[in-house]
């Protein structure tokens, strides 16, 4: 199955809930939102069925995200089923870490191999400010608990925003190297509609790399696979796993093999989509596997998304970004 630019669908990102116990300023700063009704959430049975179908269409990697995935009751039950699906070569959960200390053991026991934890600063006050209430100590406990139970790698995701946390780049890198965590710096993106993104707030990859190289002799090792989002770096002695996800200044749409399922069962072909295809309606309307496969194929084969490249072309030409409706990140999963 290939889209209009010959890209296959290989990575499935599933938002298991749009709810979150943080209110990160760059993602979902609003206290209230039109949350998805519980009855509209995909059930585990539906998620497992869809995952099997996506695997038949070429998907190899599955990421559970949200919102905050650890808020979904019995997530480990879903994981235990997903790991048994032949063809799922990689499974991971992306979490804010607040509930990880209490859940790491159960997640590992269910068969989860690895985890991504979002952490943008090691300063407790700043952490509280960025997440609007998060407790850094709990997240750090979560990180170490994940490591202790054998989740590997434990990867830290840090969104870097100008004027907010550039000075945290080196401390985060030191922390990750010292404790054996992988680390990904992420350029601040204009996801959703409520984070008041401006180009001036982006710290470009080149600048992040320059800051890092002040403290560490780093070597760029590039992407492992064309579809990877991160460009990776190593210390001169080969240690460390640090990467930068430059979605804004070095967009990677050409190799984008990511397909998303929203918590309410919409199939979304780009992080910047305005809407998705209602695959849950098919599931709940009694469609056969063949009918669902045909519908997914139709949507994917029509795909022409390359928003980050278009954004970069507009930014370089000094043109304003066209305002467009888009789904919030908590709905479609980061
Ligand atoms: N709640 C979980 C978490 O925070 O890890 C999972 C969902 S969150 C939407 C997934 C990832 O998206 C996180 O690593 C988060 O930092 C990232 N993210 C959210 N808003 C972003 C933005 N405006 N720019 C870049 N990354 C963003
Ligand atoms: Fe919640 Fe994750 Fe978004 Fe922060 S980045 S508001 S933790 S979903
Ligand atoms: Fe993929 Fe859309 Fe991001 Fe481009 S902008 S890399 S098409 S999700």
CSV table of N, CA and C and ligand atoms in Angstrom, one decimal, residues 20 22-24 26-28 66-68 96 330, ligand 2:
chain,number,residue,atom,x,y,z
A,20,UNK,N,-5.6,14.2,29.8
A,20,UNK,CA,-4.2,14.4,30.2
A,20,UNK,C,-4.2,15.0,31.6
A,22,UNK,N,-1.6,16.6,32.7
A,22,UNK,CA,-0.7,17.8,32.6
A,22,UNK,C,-1.5,18.8,31.6
A,23,UNK,N,-1.0,20.0,31.6
A,23,UNK,CA,-1.5,21.0,30.6
A,23,UNK,C,-0.3,21.7,30.0
A,24,UNK,N,0.5,21.0,29.3
A,24,UNK,CA,1.8,21.6,28.8
A,24,UNK,C,1.4,22.8,27.9
A,26,UNK,N,2.9,24.0,25.4
A,26,UNK,CA,3.1,23.9,24.0
A,26,UNK,C,2.1,22.9,23.4
A,27,UNK,N,1.3,22.3,24.2
A,27,UNK,CA,0.4,21.2,23.6
A,27,UNK,C,-1.1,21.5,23.9
A,28,UNK,N,-1.5,21.4,25.2
A,28,UNK,CA,-2.9,21.6,25.6
A,28,UNK,C,-2.9,22.4,26.8
A,66,UNK,N,-1.2,9.7,23.4
A,66,UNK,CA,-2.5,10.4,23.7
A,66,UNK,C,-2.3,11.9,23.5
A,67,UNK,N,-3.0,12.6,24.3
A,67,UNK,CA,-3.3,12.6,25.7
A,67,UNK,C,-2.3,11.8,26.5
A,68,UNK,N,-2.6,11.4,27.7
A,68,UNK,CA,-1.7,10.7,28.5
A,68,UNK,C,-2.2,9.2,28.6
A,96,UNK,N,3.9,11.1,29.8
A,96,UNK,CA,4.5,12.2,30.5
A,96,UNK,C,5.2,11.7,31.8
A,330,UNK,N,-3.5,16.2,21.4
A,330,UNK,CA,-4.0,15.3,22.4
A,330,UNK,C,-5.0,14.3,21.8
B,2,LIG,FE1,-0.4,16.1,28.1
B,2,LIG,FE2,1.6,15.1,26.7
B,2,LIG,FE3,0.3,17.2,25.7
B,2,LIG,FE4,1.8,17.5,27.9
B,2,LIG,S1,2.5,16.9,25.8
B,2,LIG,S2,-0.3,18.3,27.6
B,2,LIG,S3,1.6,15.6,28.9
B,2,LIG,S4,-0.5,15.2,26.1
